[in-house]
Amino acid sequence: LVDRVLKIGVLLTEVYIDTVGDPGKYEAKMSKNFPSIKFVVAKKADSLYPVVSGASIAAKVTRDRAVRDWVLDETADNIHRNFGSGYPADPATKSWLENHKHSIFGFPTLVRFSWGTCSTYFKSGAEVLW
C-alpha cells in the first residue's frame, strides 16, 4: 500500500501501523524498504493514535460497503447474502461458510481463501497439490 501511494505521487513522510505481531520487527522492515518515511508501529494503535482510529473507522465503512454491494458471480440456487458481519465469531458468518463451502472449489469469490477461518473448511475438502 505504501508503495502504491508513493507511485501515484503522494508525499508520504509518516505512516502509523496497527499490528498484531512484533512492532519492532515490522517497523524495521518498513523502514528498510522506505528509508525516507517515519514509521510508528504499535499494537492497539487504533486506541493510541486518533489518526489510526479514524483510518480504522474509514476502513470498516469501506469494507462494509464493498461487502454490501458485492455482485456474486456464483448462480447456485442456494446462495444467499445473509453472511452476517464476516467476522469468525459471528454465528451467521459461520453458518454461511458451512452452507456455502464446496469440496473442490472452496467458497464463492466473496470469501478470501487466505483467511485463517477457511483453513478448517479446506481440511475436509479434496486435497489439491500445486
JSON list of C-alpha atoms in Angstrom, two decimals:
[
{"chain": "A", "resi": 1, "resn": "LEU", "atom": "CA", "xyz": [0.00, 0.00, 0.00]},
{"chain": "A", "resi": 2, "resn": "VAL", "atom": "CA", "xyz": [2.82, 2.40, 0.86]},
{"chain": "A", "resi": 3, "resn": "ASP", "atom": "CA", "xyz": [4.47, 1.66, -2.48]},
{"chain": "A", "resi": 4, "resn": "ARG", "atom": "CA", "xyz": [1.23, 2.29, -4.39]},
{"chain": "A", "resi": 5, "resn": "VAL", "atom": "CA", "xyz": [0.63, 5.59, -2.59]},
{"chain": "A", "resi": 6, "resn": "LEU", "atom": "CA", "xyz": [4.17, 6.75, -3.38]},
{"chain": "A", "resi": 7, "resn": "LYS", "atom": "CA", "xyz": [3.81, 5.73, -7.04]},
{"chain": "A", "resi": 8, "resn": "ILE", "atom": "CA", "xyz": [0.77, 7.95, -7.52]},
{"chain": "A", "resi": 9, "resn": "GLY", "atom": "CA", "xyz": [2.79, 10.92, -6.28]},
{"chain": "A", "resi": 10, "resn": "VAL", "atom": "CA", "xyz": [1.68, 11.36, -2.67]},
{"chain": "A", "resi": 11, "resn": "LEU", "atom": "CA", "xyz": [4.35, 12.95, -0.47]},
{"chain": "A", "resi": 12, "resn": "LEU", "atom": "CA", "xyz": [4.36, 10.45, 2.37]},
{"chain": "A", "resi": 13, "resn": "THR", "atom": "CA", "xyz": [6.53, 11.36, 5.36]},
{"chain": "A", "resi": 14, "resn": "GLU", "atom": "CA", "xyz": [4.93, 9.48, 8.26]},
{"chain": "A", "resi": 15, "resn": "VAL", "atom": "CA", "xyz": [2.93, 6.22, 8.50]},
{"chain": "A", "resi": 16, "resn": "TYR", "atom": "CA", "xyz": [1.14, 4.76, 11.51]},
{"chain": "A", "resi": 17, "resn": "ILE", "atom": "CA", "xyz": [0.59, 0.99, 11.57]},
{"chain": "A", "resi": 18, "resn": "ASP", "atom": "CA", "xyz": [-1.58, -1.07, 13.91]},
{"chain": "A", "resi": 19, "resn": "THR", "atom": "CA", "xyz": [-0.05, -4.55, 14.20]},
{"chain": "A", "resi": 20, "resn": "VAL", "atom": "CA", "xyz": [-0.76, -7.83, 15.92]},
{"chain": "A", "resi": 21, "resn": "GLY", "atom": "CA", "xyz": [2.83, -9.00, 15.50]},
{"chain": "A", "resi": 22, "resn": "ASP", "atom": "CA", "xyz": [6.14, -7.68, 16.79]},
{"chain": "A", "resi": 23, "resn": "PRO", "atom": "CA", "xyz": [6.08, -3.89, 16.29]},
{"chain": "A", "resi": 24, "resn": "GLY", "atom": "CA", "xyz": [9.88, -3.59, 16.30]},
{"chain": "A", "resi": 25, "resn": "LYS", "atom": "CA", "xyz": [10.40, -6.14, 13.54]},
{"chain": "A", "resi": 26, "resn": "TYR", "atom": "CA", "xyz": [7.63, -4.66, 11.40]},
{"chain": "A", "resi": 27, "resn": "GLU", "atom": "CA", "xyz": [8.95, -1.12, 11.87]},
{"chain": "A", "resi": 28, "resn": "ALA", "atom": "CA", "xyz": [12.48, -2.24, 10.94]},
{"chain": "A", "resi": 29, "resn": "LYS", "atom": "CA", "xyz": [11.23, -3.98, 7.79]},
{"chain": "A", "resi": 30, "resn": "MET", "atom": "CA", "xyz": [9.17, -0.99, 6.67]},
{"chain": "A", "resi": 31, "resn": "SER", "atom": "CA", "xyz": [11.99, 1.47, 7.45]},
{"chain": "A", "resi": 32, "resn": "LYS", "atom": "CA", "xyz": [14.43, -0.64, 5.45]},
{"chain": "A", "resi": 33, "resn": "ASN", "atom": "CA", "xyz": [12.07, -0.68, 2.44]},
{"chain": "A", "resi": 34, "resn": "PHE", "atom": "CA", "xyz": [11.13, 3.01, 2.73]},
{"chain": "A", "resi": 35, "resn": "PRO", "atom": "CA", "xyz": [14.01, 4.84, 4.48]},
{"chain": "A", "resi": 36, "resn": "SER", "atom": "CA", "xyz": [12.63, 8.35, 3.88]},
{"chain": "A", "resi": 37, "resn": "ILE", "atom": "CA", "xyz": [9.41, 7.62, 5.81]},
{"chain": "A", "resi": 38, "resn": "LYS", "atom": "CA", "xyz": [8.98, 7.67, 9.59]},
{"chain": "A", "resi": 39, "resn": "PHE", "atom": "CA", "xyz": [7.02, 4.60, 10.74]},
{"chain": "A", "resi": 40, "resn": "VAL", "atom": "CA", "xyz": [5.13, 4.37, 14.02]},
{"chain": "A", "resi": 41, "resn": "VAL", "atom": "CA", "xyz": [4.15, 0.74, 14.59]},
{"chain": "A", "resi": 42, "resn": "ALA", "atom": "CA", "xyz": [2.23, -0.30, 17.69]},
{"chain": "A", "resi": 43, "resn": "LYS", "atom": "CA", "xyz": [-0.14, -2.94, 18.95]},
{"chain": "A", "resi": 44, "resn": "LYS", "atom": "CA", "xyz": [-3.60, -1.44, 19.52]},
{"chain": "A", "resi": 45, "resn": "ALA", "atom": "CA", "xyz": [-2.52, 1.68, 17.63]},
{"chain": "A", "resi": 46, "resn": "ASP", "atom": "CA", "xyz": [-6.17, 2.46, 16.96]},
{"chain": "A", "resi": 47, "resn": "SER", "atom": "CA", "xyz": [-6.62, 3.14, 20.68]},
{"chain": "A", "resi": 48, "resn": "LEU", "atom": "CA", "xyz": [-3.36, 5.12, 20.97]},
{"chain": "A", "resi": 49, "resn": "TYR", "atom": "CA", "xyz": [-3.40, 7.43, 17.94]},
{"chain": "A", "resi": 50, "resn": "PRO", "atom": "CA", "xyz": [-6.51, 9.32, 16.75]},
{"chain": "A", "resi": 51, "resn": "VAL", "atom": "CA", "xyz": [-5.33, 9.17, 13.13]},
{"chain": "A", "resi": 52, "resn": "VAL", "atom": "CA", "xyz": [-5.33, 5.36, 13.29]},
{"chain": "A", "resi": 53, "resn": "SER", "atom": "CA", "xyz": [-8.76, 5.36, 14.96]},
{"chain": "A", "resi": 54, "resn": "GLY", "atom": "CA", "xyz": [-10.11, 7.42, 12.07]},
{"chain": "A", "resi": 55, "resn": "ALA", "atom": "CA", "xyz": [-8.45, 5.21, 9.48]},
{"chain": "A", "resi": 56, "resn": "SER", "atom": "CA", "xyz": [-9.89, 2.13, 11.20]},
{"chain": "A", "resi": 57, "resn": "ILE", "atom": "CA", "xyz": [-13.40, 3.55, 11.01]},
{"chain": "A", "resi": 58, "resn": "ALA", "atom": "CA", "xyz": [-12.94, 4.52, 7.35]},
{"chain": "A", "resi": 59, "resn": "ALA", "atom": "CA", "xyz": [-11.63, 1.03, 6.53]},
{"chain": "A", "resi": 60, "resn": "LYS", "atom": "CA", "xyz": [-14.56, -0.67, 8.26]},
{"chain": "A", "resi": 61, "resn": "VAL", "atom": "CA", "xyz": [-17.12, 1.53, 6.50]},
{"chain": "A", "resi": 62, "resn": "THR", "atom": "CA", "xyz": [-15.40, 0.88, 3.16]},
{"chain": "A", "resi": 63, "resn": "ARG", "atom": "CA", "xyz": [-15.34, -2.87, 3.82]},
{"chain": "A", "resi": 64, "resn": "ASP", "atom": "CA", "xyz": [-18.99, -2.92, 4.86]},
{"chain": "A", "resi": 65, "resn": "ARG", "atom": "CA", "xyz": [-19.97, -1.06, 1.68]},
{"chain": "A", "resi": 66, "resn": "ALA", "atom": "CA", "xyz": [-17.88, -3.37, -0.51]},
{"chain": "A", "resi": 67, "resn": "VAL", "atom": "CA", "xyz": [-19.49, -6.45, 1.05]},
{"chain": "A", "resi": 68, "resn": "ARG", "atom": "CA", "xyz": [-22.98, -4.94, 0.81]},
{"chain": "A", "resi": 69, "resn": "ASP", "atom": "CA", "xyz": [-22.53, -4.08, -2.88]},
{"chain": "A", "resi": 70, "resn": "TRP", "atom": "CA", "xyz": [-20.67, -7.27, -3.84]},
{"chain": "A", "resi": 71, "resn": "VAL", "atom": "CA", "xyz": [-22.04, -8.87, -7.01]},
{"chain": "A", "resi": 72, "resn": "LEU", "atom": "CA", "xyz": [-21.92, -12.63, -6.57]},
{"chain": "A", "resi": 73, "resn": "ASP", "atom": "CA", "xyz": [-20.57, -14.40, -9.68]},
{"chain": "A", "resi": 74, "resn": "GLU", "atom": "CA", "xyz": [-21.97, -17.69, -8.49]},
{"chain": "A", "resi": 75, "resn": "THR", "atom": "CA", "xyz": [-25.50, -18.64, -9.51]},
{"chain": "A", "resi": 76, "resn": "ALA", "atom": "CA", "xyz": [-26.28, -21.62, -7.26]},
{"chain": "A", "resi": 77, "resn": "ASP", "atom": "CA", "xyz": [-29.91, -21.80, -6.19]},
{"chain": "A", "resi": 78, "resn": "ASN", "atom": "CA", "xyz": [-28.99, -21.98, -2.51]},
{"chain": "A", "resi": 79, "resn": "ILE", "atom": "CA", "xyz": [-26.64, -18.99, -2.39]},
{"chain": "A", "resi": 80, "resn": "HIS", "atom": "CA", "xyz": [-27.82, -16.05, -0.30]},
{"chain": "A", "resi": 81, "resn": "ARG", "atom": "CA", "xyz": [-26.40, -12.85, 1.14]},
{"chain": "A", "resi": 82, "resn": "ASN", "atom": "CA", "xyz": [-27.17, -13.45, 4.82]},
{"chain": "A", "resi": 83, "resn": "PHE", "atom": "CA", "xyz": [-23.48, -13.85, 5.67]},
{"chain": "A", "resi": 84, "resn": "GLY", "atom": "CA", "xyz": [-23.55, -11.87, 8.88]},
{"chain": "A", "resi": 85, "resn": "SER", "atom": "CA", "xyz": [-20.75, -9.49, 9.82]},
{"chain": "A", "resi": 86, "resn": "GLY", "atom": "CA", "xyz": [-17.97, -11.50, 8.18]},
{"chain": "A", "resi": 87, "resn": "TYR", "atom": "CA", "xyz": [-16.16, -11.96, 11.48]},
{"chain": "A", "resi": 88, "resn": "PRO", "atom": "CA", "xyz": [-15.28, -15.52, 12.58]},
{"chain": "A", "resi": 89, "resn": "ALA", "atom": "CA", "xyz": [-17.12, -15.32, 15.92]},
{"chain": "A", "resi": 90, "resn": "ASP", "atom": "CA", "xyz": [-20.41, -14.38, 14.24]},
{"chain": "A", "resi": 91, "resn": "PRO", "atom": "CA", "xyz": [-22.79, -17.39, 14.16]},
{"chain": "A", "resi": 92, "resn": "ALA", "atom": "CA", "xyz": [-24.39, -16.12, 10.92]},
{"chain": "A", "resi": 93, "resn": "THR", "atom": "CA", "xyz": [-20.95, -15.96, 9.26]},
{"chain": "A", "resi": 94, "resn": "LYS", "atom": "CA", "xyz": [-20.06, -19.47, 10.45]},
{"chain": "A", "resi": 95, "resn": "SER", "atom": "CA", "xyz": [-23.39, -20.79, 9.19]},
{"chain": "A", "resi": 96, "resn": "TRP", "atom": "CA", "xyz": [-22.96, -19.09, 5.81]},
{"chain": "A", "resi": 97, "resn": "LEU", "atom": "CA", "xyz": [-19.47, -20.55, 5.37]},
{"chain": "A", "resi": 98, "resn": "GLU", "atom": "CA", "xyz": [-20.67, -24.02, 6.36]},
{"chain": "A", "resi": 99, "resn": "ASN", "atom": "CA", "xyz": [-23.60, -23.85, 3.93]},
{"chain": "A", "resi": 100, "resn": "HIS", "atom": "CA", "xyz": [-21.62, -22.45, 1.00]},
{"chain": "A", "resi": 101, "resn": "LYS", "atom": "CA", "xyz": [-18.41, -24.50, 1.06]},
{"chain": "A", "resi": 102, "resn": "HIS", "atom": "CA", "xyz": [-17.62, -26.73, -1.88]},
{"chain": "A", "resi": 103, "resn": "SER", "atom": "CA", "xyz": [-15.33, -29.75, -1.51]},
{"chain": "A", "resi": 104, "resn": "ILE", "atom": "CA", "xyz": [-13.42, -28.88, -4.69]},
{"chain": "A", "resi": 105, "resn": "PHE", "atom": "CA", "xyz": [-13.83, -25.14, -5.30]},
{"chain": "A", "resi": 106, "resn": "GLY", "atom": "CA", "xyz": [-13.85, -23.91, -1.71]},
{"chain": "A", "resi": 107, "resn": "PHE", "atom": "CA", "xyz": [-16.12, -20.90, -1.39]},
{"chain": "A", "resi": 108, "resn": "PRO", "atom": "CA", "xyz": [-17.80, -18.26, -3.54]},
{"chain": "A", "resi": 109, "resn": "THR", "atom": "CA", "xyz": [-15.49, -15.48, -4.77]},
{"chain": "A", "resi": 110, "resn": "LEU", "atom": "CA", "xyz": [-16.63, -13.19, -1.96]},
{"chain": "A", "resi": 111, "resn": "VAL", "atom": "CA", "xyz": [-14.54, -15.20, 0.51]},
{"chain": "A", "resi": 112, "resn": "ARG", "atom": "CA", "xyz": [-10.82, -14.51, 0.93]},
{"chain": "A", "resi": 113, "resn": "PHE", "atom": "CA", "xyz": [-9.33, -18.01, 0.78]},
{"chain": "A", "resi": 114, "resn": "SER", "atom": "CA", "xyz": [-6.23, -16.96, 2.75]},
{"chain": "A", "resi": 115, "resn": "TRP", "atom": "CA", "xyz": [-8.46, -16.18, 5.75]},
{"chain": "A", "resi": 116, "resn": "GLY", "atom": "CA", "xyz": [-7.44, -18.47, 8.60]},
{"chain": "A", "resi": 117, "resn": "THR", "atom": "CA", "xyz": [-11.08, -19.30, 9.31]},
{"chain": "A", "resi": 118, "resn": "CYS", "atom": "CA", "xyz": [-11.29, -21.00, 5.90]},
{"chain": "A", "resi": 119, "resn": "SER", "atom": "CA", "xyz": [-8.43, -23.41, 6.58]},
{"chain": "A", "resi": 120, "resn": "THR", "atom": "CA", "xyz": [-10.58, -25.66, 8.77]},
{"chain": "A", "resi": 121, "resn": "TYR", "atom": "CA", "xyz": [-13.12, -25.97, 5.98]},
{"chain": "A", "resi": 122, "resn": "PHE", "atom": "CA", "xyz": [-10.44, -26.79, 3.41]},
{"chain": "A", "resi": 123, "resn": "LYS", "atom": "CA", "xyz": [-9.15, -29.67, 5.53]},
{"chain": "A", "resi": 124, "resn": "SER", "atom": "CA", "xyz": [-12.42, -31.54, 4.96]},
{"chain": "A", "resi": 125, "resn": "GLY", "atom": "CA", "xyz": [-12.38, -30.96, 1.18]},
{"chain": "A", "resi": 126, "resn": "ALA", "atom": "CA", "xyz": [-10.48, -32.58, -1.66]},
{"chain": "A", "resi": 127, "resn": "GLU", "atom": "CA", "xyz": [-6.71, -32.28, -1.40]},
{"chain": "A", "resi": 128, "resn": "VAL", "atom": "CA", "xyz": [-5.10, -30.26, -4.18]},
{"chain": "A", "resi": 129, "resn": "LEU", "atom": "CA", "xyz": [-1.38, -30.47, -4.89]},
{"chain": "A", "resi": 130, "resn": "TRP", "atom": "CA", "xyz": [0.07, -27.46, -6.72]}
]
